[in-house]
Amino acid sequence: MPETTTERVKQILSWYASDNPGTLANLHRMLMTGRLAGTGKMVILPVDQGFEHGPARSFAKNPDGYDPEYHVQLAIDAGCNAYAAPLGFIEAVAHKYAGQIPFILKLNNSDSLSKLGGAPISAVTGSVKEAVRLGCGAIGYTIYPASDARNEQLENLRALTEEAKAHGLVVVVWSYPRGSGVSKEGETAVDISAYAAQIAAQMGAHIIKVKPPKALVEHPEAKKVYEEQKIPIATLPERVRHVVQSAFNGKRIVIFSGGEAKGTDAVLEEIRGLKEGGAFGSIMGRNAFQRPKAEALKLLAEVMKIYTT
Amino acid sequence: MPETTTERVKQILSWYASDNPGTLANLHRMLMTGRLAGTGKMVILPVDQGFEHGPARSFAKNPDGYDPEYHVQLAIDAGCNAYAAPLGFIEAVAHKYAGQIPFILKLNNSDSLSKLGGAPISAVTGSVKEAVRLGCGAIGYTIYPASDARNEQLENLRALTEEAKAHGLVVVVWSYPRGSGVSKEGETAVDISAYAAQIAAQMGAHIIKVKPPKALVEHPEAKKVYEEQKIPIATLPERVRHVVQSAFNGKRIVIFSGGEAKGTDAVLEEIRGLKEGGAFGSIMGRNAFQRPKAEALKLLAEVMKIYTT
Amino acid sequence: MPETTTERVKQILSWYASDNPGTLANLHRMLMTGRLAGTGKMVILPVDQGFEHGPARSFAKNPDGYDPEYHVQLAIDAGCNAYAAPLGFIEAVAHKYAGQIPFILKLNNSDSLSKLGGAPISAVTGSVKEAVRLGCGAIGYTIYPASDARNEQLENLRALTEEAKAHGLVVVVWSYPRGSGVSKEGETAVDISAYAAQIAAQMGAHIIKVKPPKALVEHPEAKKVYEEQKIPIATLPERVRHVVQSAFNGKRIVIFSGGEAKGTDAVLEEIRGLKEGGAFGSIMGRNAFQRPKAEALKLLAEVMKIYTT
Amino acid sequence: MPETTTERVKQILSWYASDNPGTLANLHRMLMTGRLAGTGKMVILPVDQGFEHGPARSFAKNPDGYDPEYHVQLAIDAGCNAYAAPLGFIEAVAHKYAGQIPFILKLNNSDSLSKLGGAPISAVTGSVKEAVRLGCGAIGYTIYPASDARNEQLENLRALTEEAKAHGLVVVVWSYPRGSGVSKEGETAVDISAYAAQIAAQMGAHIIKVKPPKALVEHPEAKKVYEEQKIPIATLPERVRHVVQSAFNGKRIVIFSGGEAKGTDAVLEEIRGLKEGGAFGSIMGRNAFQRPKAEALKLLAEVMKIYTT
Amino acid sequence: MPETTTERVKQILSWYASDNPGTLANLHRMLMTGRLAGTGKMVILPVDQGFEHGPARSFAKNPDGYDPEYHVQLAIDAGCNAYAAPLGFIEAVAHKYAGQIPFILKLNNSDSLSKLGGAPISAVTGSVKEAVRLGCGAIGYTIYPASDARNEQLENLRALTEEAKAHGLVVVVWSYPRGSGVSKEGETAVDISAYAAQIAAQMGAHIIKVKPPKALVEHPEAKKVYEEQKIPIATLPERVRHVVQSAFNGKRIVIFSGGEAKGTDAVLEEIRGLKEGGAFGSIMGRNAFQRPKAEALKLLAEVMKIYTT
């Protein structure tokens, strides 16, 4: 970790000048932690899959992962900028690892058991008050743009964001289009991804997490504009650039998830594309913790290396 | 900007005498800002299209618009009375542009992704507390009269209006009929527009924004009255006069939106009709920020000129 | 206005002895205001039709009525006991007319645009806090007995009533049966009107407004009782007597609305019936403000004369 | 009224030892009021039929009953333990009759007008705060076990019970099975009545009101148990004994309603059965106030006599 | 009860180090109470069946159970670690048995009367404030993972958990999969049970109660993983081990319910399997209180013996 704040970090912080010093300090801490400290890039380890997909599907492959301590230690050892998890996983380690790495408390979660009979919307499972009690530096919240439950999601997020900012926390928004307003394929269409990033930014997110966009334009009215304006979307870097631009012309931190576990080459290939397009970093869960620890550390080191070269 | 408050501004403020001095001061500020200061007329720049229609459809044509600073600077350079936007866009510039132009924080927003499966209603995306924190002089809220979600909308607006007034803020209501109670065509029928203005006024709005009304009467029971009383609605000025009269006999500020981007001549033609009918001004988004800046400044200058001649 | 409180007013106030002095003072003020001061009778001017039916249908016939000042001045000039209107109309005049006549702030309203897709229920558009801020002496609230939305309506009314009484305000309830529990015709059936008065009284209303009942019994189980007990309902005075009796044996103030605008003779004929049946007065909107002012003053004077002879 | 607390009343109060002294004092007052004071038995006069069935169906037979004073005076003259009514009826007499008899404020009510389109659930029409303001010693709340609206009902009751106990009030629960979970006939089946008493007891009620149970077992799974365990249910005393046992082995006060107005002999016959089965008393409305006062006093005297012999 | 805290209890408490001392003290108390004190094992007596299944089905077999005192005395005499029941049952004994055994206040309950027309979700019947008033050391809450009412359940639990922890209480979660997301058979499938334990742990539960899992994998995507990773699930100990591992690698207390009343041999056989698989204990209701007291004490003694050998 560099001893003094870099110019790049100062520049990033300048985009958030309306925030209070407490929030800026927490954002500063995330940008100045780990192997990427000072670069303005971020790699975050998120572990909410036990909740989202169930314990066996998440941890059986690398059973050390059943233990909440495994993940926070992995994040620290790999030099990640932050560690994100639901209440139970954070609470299980918060006392012992207090101060060692920024925690992001995931404030809502889904599971794979309930059908909900309709519009996708996660359950609120944590609170700003709990984030403060557990010494977290940020909250995380997932929205599903295109869900019929839009208003409830955005209104929850709005209230939590206001409360988090008043308490000096950073707000990280997972923006994953899903629901009756998009086709399954269109969930990662480039226009939809860019729109998802815009919505999160307009809601006041400090850090926005989207999925890598595909070379597909979902909405007919958007398609007309993409064609008229000749917006380049053929390559991943082009699409990433467009998504980052869609988040206040690059003045909001946009990071990308890796999605399902896959081979090392495929992961690194994608990271290179993200880097080239101007992504601020990655959030990498299953591709990290479902590998044996040594392999995970190696992979994360390579990912971080790409982001700094 | 004139050095002293004009008689016209004093007259307008007298209609709001039940409001507390804080609100009157903010309304005074909006009426005494920009090129139209002191005239009692207003031109406001609103930029919520990134949220409402998506970033590419809104900004690709003039890509400077991806950057939130572009718009607030445009509003200042053009001599607008105020700048209106959702939380993210305001927060991105509030610190740097504090005091330079009155901000209107849009407190609810829709997007083009969610279908909501029914009655149109925007999501609440901001709060009076945030408006105060960010130094805004006003809040904005959109209602869709004729929506089945009427009660939820009006009850939200009621609570926000009460809180805003208690905090010395001005309340701007976008009143756009939409939903099962009107036909698509009827959304801008003159009886519906007049009714939309009346509802906003009765809800306690200080400034009411409606769309330019068409020479069409939607409701059969209203039609009978329009015919019996021979209410003139053939020309745009006549219809505007009727809508303004419907907002407490002209004792509430009613401004008109420009709608979709269109050619300069068409825009100015419409503005002339609005002016002649007694409109208090215009709120002009896409027609301004989707043009290159020089063109936008020229157009806005011409619009303002019409309102003062 | 008599200089000292009459015996009749003291008697009426004695029925409300559980209320606190603030509420009694406001009720006293309403009973001691205007041409009927001290008689125990009341004529109230309500103007919520702009909200309920739209501006043109309400005001085009007598266009002075577009202006909120017209109505409060009419109420004062006619010697009414009180003036009732929604937030916007009250706020537009509260500062200038403070103290000149008791204001009743209508706390909920419907419009003719929304279909709501089901059970009739008005939107809450004002609050006790706003009533206090604007110097009102009473709140007004409309319930639709027989609506499927019964619980939401009554629970809103309950909370507002409690808050109003704690703030020394009077509670006026418009009790208009409507919804799936009655036929269209049955909305003013005598059993339904009497029941509507009873419900309002049990909810804690100080003043109850119902429509003049018709010689019709809607519910079969009620019909049996009306026949067995030979309750006289053939004439309007008989029916009014029954409705007033149904409001705690006449120990709650029950006033009657005039309904749609109609001819002067028909209005006065009906008032005579109401008077003879023991009505405490009338609430008269469209029949007053849709006439030219001179005619309206004349009509209201005649109505008041009937109530005092 | 005996001068000192009897052993039986002390024993009953001992079952409620977890309650605070304020609640115990109010329960003591109810047990030490009227002709049954000190016996541990109770007869309560409830008058909510004006709200539930309408004024004519309730009061036309004995028109003195239109007046709220009639009922509280009847309860006092008859030597009842308490008088129960909705807000309006209590408020109309609370000032004048303060301290003369314990009041039970009915906090929720139904009417016969609304269909509600589904699950039976009464509207909340009063509050603990109002009960305290009006000097009541207890609140009353009706639940409909077997209604699809179970959760809303129980959650309202839970909150009101907590608040009432914190304010030193007694909680009386009307537990009337109704809704999609029981047949019409089964509403008073003995297993259902016993279950209704158990639910009210588990919810924290001090006094439980159920209807006299019929010799019928509704639920097949319960039927098996009743037959295996040979639970005697052939006679009314047997069934009452079972219901009382089902309320914490008789350690909660269970009283029975009389239901529809009927002949004197039928009423007294039923009371004898209740008494023999160990009922703590009766709550008798229509059978009392729909008779001429002299007859009502005579009937109530006979009922009370049965409970003490 | 051992005089000093054992090493095992210290170890268990260390997993909850993020909790405040009040909660740790209550957890310590539960682990150091009764015959299993200090062993790190627990046997809890829960009696909510009167509410859930009705009084006769629950208590007729051993009628002493109608009396709330019977159960708390049974729990004490048997040397249980804690006694769990709904509000009514706890309140009936809290004053007399204060301090004699830790109470767990069940904060939500279902009954067998209401159909709810859809997604299973219990009614909230108690509160943290009441748990504190009644001297309880823990709250209990039931969730039905796989219910369409997931969000409401988890959000209630979240709020209650936060409040309970702030008040120094322990949180016990009954996690019983049920609803449209699982087949009837699959409710106790091993993958579903493990997932249910994970969800409760992630929600912040201190003690998790699940049903003994069956040798069945419900979800196809889970099945793939169970087969690939060769997770052993053939025997009850293997399945229990998997479920305990799924609750933070055994760092959360997981106890198992006994389900329906059955023969002594069957009960003890199952307990042996639970013990071998690493269960922290059992929660045993009907199998205890539906037997004559002497038999129940004998059975519970044998169960506790298995857990300590």
XYZ file of N, CA and C in Angstrom, chain E residues 60-218:
477
model
N -55.172 -33.193 25.029
C -56.186 -34.118 25.541
C -55.557 -35.436 25.988
N -54.495 -35.854 25.338
C -53.854 -37.136 25.651
C -53.272 -37.127 27.055
N -52.756 -35.974 27.463
C -52.202 -35.831 28.816
C -52.734 -34.503 29.346
N -53.957 -34.525 29.883
C -54.694 -33.269 30.111
C -54.024 -32.300 31.079
N -53.024 -32.754 31.833
C -52.280 -31.801 32.654
C -51.704 -30.682 31.785
N -51.498 -31.008 30.510
C -50.864 -30.056 29.602
C -51.726 -28.863 29.239
N -53.021 -28.916 29.565
C -53.838 -27.719 29.320
C -53.330 -26.547 30.168
N -52.675 -26.904 31.266
C -52.222 -25.878 32.213
C -50.800 -25.419 31.856
N -50.610 -24.121 31.657
C -49.274 -23.648 31.260
C -48.178 -23.968 32.289
N -48.537 -24.083 33.553
C -47.511 -24.378 34.547
C -46.916 -25.767 34.368
N -47.751 -26.683 33.845
C -47.263 -28.051 33.691
C -45.967 -28.091 32.882
N -45.930 -27.328 31.810
C -44.821 -27.449 30.860
C -43.532 -26.849 31.388
N -43.646 -25.684 31.993
C -42.410 -25.070 32.480
C -41.824 -25.917 33.612
N -42.721 -26.501 34.432
C -42.240 -27.362 35.513
C -41.613 -28.636 34.945
N -42.208 -29.160 33.886
C -41.638 -30.341 33.225
C -40.238 -30.027 32.697
N -40.100 -28.856 32.077
C -38.794 -28.480 31.522
C -37.751 -28.365 32.633
N -38.152 -27.799 33.747
C -37.228 -27.651 34.878
C -36.886 -29.017 35.476
N -37.919 -29.815 35.711
C -37.702 -31.123 36.335
C -36.845 -32.022 35.456
N -37.020 -31.870 34.138
C -36.255 -32.730 33.235
C -34.830 -32.223 33.042
N -34.550 -31.032 33.519
C -33.205 -30.481 33.334
C -32.960 -29.993 31.919
N -33.998 -29.425 31.296
C -33.815 -28.861 29.945
C -33.001 -27.570 30.011
N -32.463 -27.185 28.875
C -31.679 -25.943 28.792
C -32.551 -24.709 28.694
N -33.770 -24.891 28.176
C -34.644 -23.732 27.983
C -36.051 -24.211 27.712
N -37.002 -23.285 27.853
C -38.416 -23.569 27.598
C -38.935 -22.524 26.617
N -39.524 -22.987 25.525
C -39.987 -22.080 24.463
C -41.495 -22.140 24.316
N -42.154 -20.993 24.234
C -43.612 -20.969 24.059
C -44.069 -19.598 23.563
N -45.330 -19.531 23.079
C -45.891 -18.237 22.654
C -46.177 -17.329 23.860
N -46.520 -16.105 23.555
C -46.737 -15.086 24.576
C -47.624 -15.535 25.732
N -48.799 -16.074 25.413
C -49.759 -16.409 26.462
C -49.193 -17.419 27.450
N -48.601 -18.480 26.932
C -48.053 -19.522 27.795
C -46.892 -18.985 28.644
N -46.064 -18.148 28.086
C -44.930 -17.595 28.852
C -45.441 -16.625 29.913
N -46.357 -15.751 29.493
C -46.853 -14.740 30.428
C -47.542 -15.390 31.623
N -48.187 -16.519 31.374
C -48.924 -17.189 32.446
C -47.995 -17.726 33.537
N -46.713 -17.877 33.219
C -45.791 -18.469 34.201
C -44.574 -17.601 34.499
N -44.410 -16.531 33.754
C -43.149 -15.781 33.826
C -42.886 -15.219 35.218
N -43.947 -14.758 35.868
C -43.776 -14.120 37.166
C -43.334 -15.146 38.214
N -43.985 -16.294 38.200
C -43.735 -17.320 39.223
C -42.418 -18.060 38.989
N -42.065 -18.286 37.719
C -40.877 -19.083 37.413
C -39.684 -18.214 36.999
N -39.791 -16.928 37.240
C -38.729 -16.001 36.807
C -37.368 -16.479 37.268
N -36.448 -16.640 36.329
C -35.075 -16.998 36.682
C -34.820 -18.477 36.828
N -35.887 -19.294 36.863
C -35.663 -20.724 37.122
C -35.177 -21.482 35.890
N -35.482 -20.985 34.731
C -35.057 -21.625 33.482
C -35.117 -20.557 32.390
N -34.192 -20.563 31.423
C -34.282 -19.566 30.330
C -35.555 -19.753 29.522
N -36.247 -18.638 29.274
C -37.445 -18.650 28.428
C -37.078 -18.197 27.007
N -37.655 -18.892 26.035
C -37.566 -18.445 24.630
C -38.969 -18.018 24.217
N -39.175 -16.738 23.959
C -40.503 -16.274 23.549
C -40.660 -16.483 22.041
N -41.586 -17.374 21.663
C -41.864 -17.595 20.236
C -42.576 -16.344 19.694
N -41.959 -15.653 18.738
C -42.524 -14.381 18.276
C -43.480 -14.508 17.094
N -43.593 -15.704 16.521
C -44.624 -15.861 15.484
C -45.232 -17.248 15.575
N -46.456 -17.356 15.099
C -47.183 -18.617 15.206
C -48.190 -18.770 14.084
N -48.453 -20.012 13.754
C -49.525 -20.353 12.825
C -50.618 -21.063 13.594
N -51.771 -21.221 12.951
C -52.777 -22.108 13.512
C -53.259 -23.018 12.386
N -54.126 -23.952 12.716
C -54.624 -24.898 11.703
C -55.998 -24.497 11.205
N -56.421 -23.294 11.511
C -57.757 -22.856 11.093
C -57.712 -22.054 9.802
N -56.786 -21.107 9.709
C -56.758 -20.202 8.556
C -56.073 -20.873 7.380
N -56.588 -20.610 6.205
C -55.960 -21.136 4.994
C -54.998 -20.117 4.388
N -55.217 -18.850 4.632
C -54.364 -17.751 4.141
C -54.373 -17.638 2.623
N -55.002 -18.567 1.947
C -55.093 -18.477 0.496
C -53.753 -18.340 -0.195
N -52.750 -19.052 0.276
C -51.512 -18.962 -0.486
C -50.263 -19.274 0.285
N -49.318 -18.352 0.234
C -47.978 -18.588 0.729
C -47.960 -18.742 2.250
N -47.353 -19.816 2.755
C -47.283 -19.989 4.210
C -46.436 -18.905 4.874
N -46.971 -18.331 5.923
C -46.245 -17.346 6.731
C -46.984 -17.221 8.060
N -46.245 -17.354 9.137
C -46.845 -17.268 10.461
C -47.178 -15.822 10.806
N -48.087 -15.662 11.755
C -48.418 -14.320 12.245
C -47.436 -13.935 13.346
N -47.047 -12.686 13.366
C -46.193 -12.196 14.450
C -47.075 -12.013 15.683
N -46.762 -12.712 16.751
C -47.625 -12.732 17.934
C -46.921 -12.231 19.191
N -45.678 -11.840 19.062
C -44.947 -11.318 20.212
C -43.938 -10.290 19.754
N -43.189 -9.739 20.681
C -42.223 -8.710 20.317
C -41.000 -8.798 21.222
N -39.943 -8.166 20.799
C -38.729 -8.125 21.611
C -39.015 -7.394 22.920
N -39.802 -6.341 22.816
C -40.138 -5.578 24.026
C -40.847 -6.471 25.052
N -41.765 -7.317 24.591
C -42.463 -8.230 25.488
C -41.505 -9.290 26.023
N -40.591 -9.759 25.177
C -39.607 -10.747 25.639
C -38.783 -10.155 26.777
N -38.420 -8.892 26.637
C -37.632 -8.231 27.682
C -38.478 -8.060 28.949
N -39.710 -7.612 28.776
C -40.597 -7.423 29.928
C -40.791 -8.711 30.718
N -40.883 -9.831 29.986
C -41.185 -11.105 30.646
C -39.921 -11.844 31.094
N -38.770 -11.196 30.966
C -37.540 -11.797 31.459
C -37.013 -12.947 30.618
N -37.357 -12.961 29.333
C -36.887 -14.043 28.468
C -35.420 -13.830 28.103
N -34.733 -14.925 27.807
C -33.340 -14.832 27.392
C -33.178 -14.926 25.890
N -34.258 -15.270 25.200
C -34.156 -15.475 23.752
C -35.507 -15.244 23.099
N -35.446 -14.947 21.811
C -36.659 -14.948 21.002
C -36.581 -16.120 20.031
N -37.742 -16.594 19.595
C -37.812 -17.621 18.572
C -38.639 -17.121 17.414
N -38.275 -17.514 16.211
C -39.013 -17.066 15.019
C -38.956 -18.192 13.991
N -40.106 -18.478 13.374
C -40.166 -19.530 12.351
C -40.153 -18.925 10.959
N -39.242 -19.404 10.117
C -39.323 -19.055 8.696
C -39.661 -20.313 7.909
N -40.368 -20.108 6.800
C -40.640 -21.196 5.870
C -39.877 -20.936 4.574
N -38.599 -21.313 4.500
C -37.918 -21.154 3.211
C -38.702 -21.907 2.139
N -38.729 -21.353 0.948
C -39.473 -21.888 -0.208
C -40.891 -21.347 -0.276
N -41.290 -20.550 0.717
C -42.597 -19.905 0.643
C -42.519 -18.667 -0.251
N -43.608 -18.396 -0.964
C -43.680 -17.166 -1.756
C -43.619 -15.919 -0.870
N -43.904 -16.095 0.411
C -43.868 -14.950 1.332
C -42.463 -14.770 1.926
N -41.456 -15.215 1.199
C -40.086 -15.135 1.698
C -39.689 -13.764 2.199
N -39.940 -12.755 1.365
C -39.413 -11.432 1.724
C -40.025 -10.895 3.005
N -41.328 -11.073 3.155
C -41.963 -10.579 4.373
C -41.400 -11.300 5.602
N -41.231 -12.612 5.480
C -40.695 -13.383 6.609
C -39.278 -12.949 6.966
N -38.420 -12.891 5.949
C -37.016 -12.573 6.239
C -36.880 -11.139 6.739
N -37.710 -10.264 6.207
C -37.598 -8.864 6.631
C -38.113 -8.672 8.059
N -39.159 -9.411 8.422
C -39.586 -9.403 9.829
C -38.474 -9.950 10.717
N -37.929 -11.088 10.311
C -36.873 -11.723 11.114
C -35.669 -10.784 11.254
N -35.301 -10.144 10.164
C -34.166 -9.229 10.183
C -34.342 -8.140 11.235
N -35.517 -7.521 11.215
C -35.771 -6.422 12.145
C -35.804 -6.920 13.584
N -36.457 -8.072 13.796
C -36.545 -8.615 15.157
C -35.170 -9.041 15.663
N -34.360 -9.597 14.769
C -33.010 -10.033 15.149
C -32.163 -8.836 15.555
N -32.222 -7.790 14.762
C -31.448 -6.588 15.107
C -31.871 -6.056 16.474
N -33.180 -6.001 16.698
C -33.680 -5.470 17.962
C -33.327 -6.398 19.135
N -33.443 -7.698 18.889
C -33.139 -8.660 19.955
C -31.664 -8.562 20.357
N -30.791 -8.501 19.377
C -29.352 -8.421 19.684
C -29.022 -7.123 20.423
N -29.687 -6.052 20.028
C -29.440 -4.780 20.714
C -29.901 -4.833 22.168
N -30.840 -5.770 22.453
C -31.344 -5.913 23.822
C -30.689 -7.077 24.559
N -29.641 -7.638 23.983
C -28.925 -8.702 24.681
C -29.627 -10.046 24.670
N -30.530 -10.269 23.709
C -31.225 -11.560 23.642
C -30.572 -12.477 22.610
N -30.819 -13.755 22.774
C -30.389 -14.778 21.823
C -31.494 -14.957 20.786
N -31.106 -15.274 19.554
C -32.079 -15.464 18.473
C -32.087 -16.931 18.044
N -33.259 -17.552 18.166
C -33.431 -18.950 17.765
C -34.342 -18.972 16.549
N -33.890 -19.584 15.455
C -34.701 -19.613 14.236
C -35.129 -21.038 13.909
N -36.450 -21.234 13.844
C -37.026 -22.483 13.338
C -37.002 -22.353 11.800
N -36.274 -23.175 11.084
C -36.173 -23.030 9.625
C -36.785 -24.256 8.962
N -38.051 -24.115 8.567
C -38.829 -25.250 8.067
C -39.262 -24.999 6.632
N -38.552 -25.558 5.657
C -38.942 -25.328 4.258
C -40.374 -25.768 3.983
N -41.099 -24.942 3.278
C -42.515 -25.194 2.993
C -42.976 -24.155 1.972
N -43.822 -24.539 1.060
C -44.356 -23.571 0.099
C -44.143 -24.014 -1.336
N -44.404 -23.101 -2.257
C -44.430 -23.461 -3.671
C -43.055 -23.831 -4.224
N -41.997 -23.551 -3.476
C -40.644 -23.832 -3.975
C -40.131 -25.223 -3.684
N -40.883 -26.019 -2.904
C -40.475 -27.413 -2.666
C -41.678 -28.336 -2.740
N -41.411 -29.587 -3.085
C -42.456 -30.606 -3.011
C -42.690 -30.938 -1.541
N -43.813 -31.543 -1.228
C -44.128 -31.958 0.147
C -43.005 -32.867 0.657
N -42.640 -33.835 -0.161
C -41.579 -34.788 0.178
C -40.245 -34.067 0.387
N -40.010 -33.079 -0.465
C -38.716 -32.414 -0.452
C -38.493 -31.489 0.743
N -39.521 -31.268 1.542
C -39.376 -30.342 2.671
C -38.260 -30.758 3.628
N -37.997 -32.069 3.696
C -36.911 -32.522 4.573
C -35.789 -33.188 3.773
N -35.743 -32.937 2.458
C -34.620 -33.426 1.648
C -33.332 -32.833 2.213
N -32.270 -33.562 2.078
C -31.024 -33.141 2.735
C -30.497 -31.823 2.166
N -30.618 -31.620 0.851
C -30.137 -30.348 0.291
C -30.983 -29.188 0.798
N -32.265 -29.440 0.944
C -33.172 -28.386 1.396
C -32.926 -28.077 2.870
N -32.724 -29.102 3.672
C -32.437 -28.887 5.094
C -31.132 -28.117 5.269
N -30.131 -28.501 4.498
C -28.835 -27.820 4.602
C -28.972 -26.356 4.183
N -29.762 -26.142 3.145
C -29.985 -24.777 2.659
C -30.750 -23.972 3.717
N -31.730 -24.615 4.334
C -32.514 -23.936 5.378
C -31.616 -23.514 6.543
N -30.668 -24.377 6.878
C -29.735 -24.045 7.961
C -28.835 -22.874 7.554
N -28.376 -22.900 6.304
C -27.527 -21.816 5.792
C -28.255 -20.469 5.832
N -29.502 -20.472 5.374
C -30.268 -19.214 5.352
C -30.419 -18.652 6.764
N -30.771 -19.528 7.702
C -30.938 -19.056 9.086
C -29.618 -18.485 9.611
N -28.531 -19.156 9.293
C -27.216 -18.676 9.757
C -26.887 -17.327 9.125
N -27.148 -17.188 7.835
C -26.841 -15.921 7.159
C -27.728 -14.786 7.694
N -28.911 -15.133 8.166
C -29.815 -14.121 8.733
C -29.367 -13.671 10.117
N -28.371 -14.359 10.683
C -27.850 -13.927 11.969
C -28.354 -14.715 13.172
N -28.960 -15.896 12.931
C -29.452 -16.718 14.041
C -28.290 -17.222 14.887
N -28.537 -17.290 16.220
C -27.543 -17.912 17.099
C -27.763 -19.414 17.188
N -29.039 -19.795 17.221
C -29.395 -21.209 17.327
C -30.379 -21.511 16.207
N -30.127 -22.620 15.504
C -30.933 -22.960 14.327
C -31.593 -24.301 14.565
N -32.889 -24.323 14.319
C -33.636 -25.559 14.504
C -34.125 -26.043 13.154
N -33.746 -27.249 12.775
C -34.236 -27.837 11.524
C -34.789 -29.226 11.833
N -35.430 -29.804 10.821
C -35.929 -31.173 10.997
C -34.865 -32.171 10.557
N -34.854 -33.375 11.091
C -33.880 -34.378 10.645
C -34.019 -34.608 9.141
N -32.935 -34.527 8.403
C -33.004 -34.609 6.938
C -33.125 -36.058 6.430
N -33.799 -36.188 5.297
C -33.969 -37.501 4.657
C -32.959 -37.692 3.530
N -32.745 -38.947 3.144
C -31.768 -39.274 2.098
C -32.356 -39.002 0.722
N -32.542 -37.743 0.449
C -33.208 -37.335 -0.787
C -32.633 -35.978 -1.144
N -32.328 -35.782 -2.444
C -31.877 -34.463 -2.891
C -32.956 -33.907 -3.804
N -33.496 -32.758 -3.434
C -34.682 -32.240 -4.110
C -34.359 -31.495 -5.411
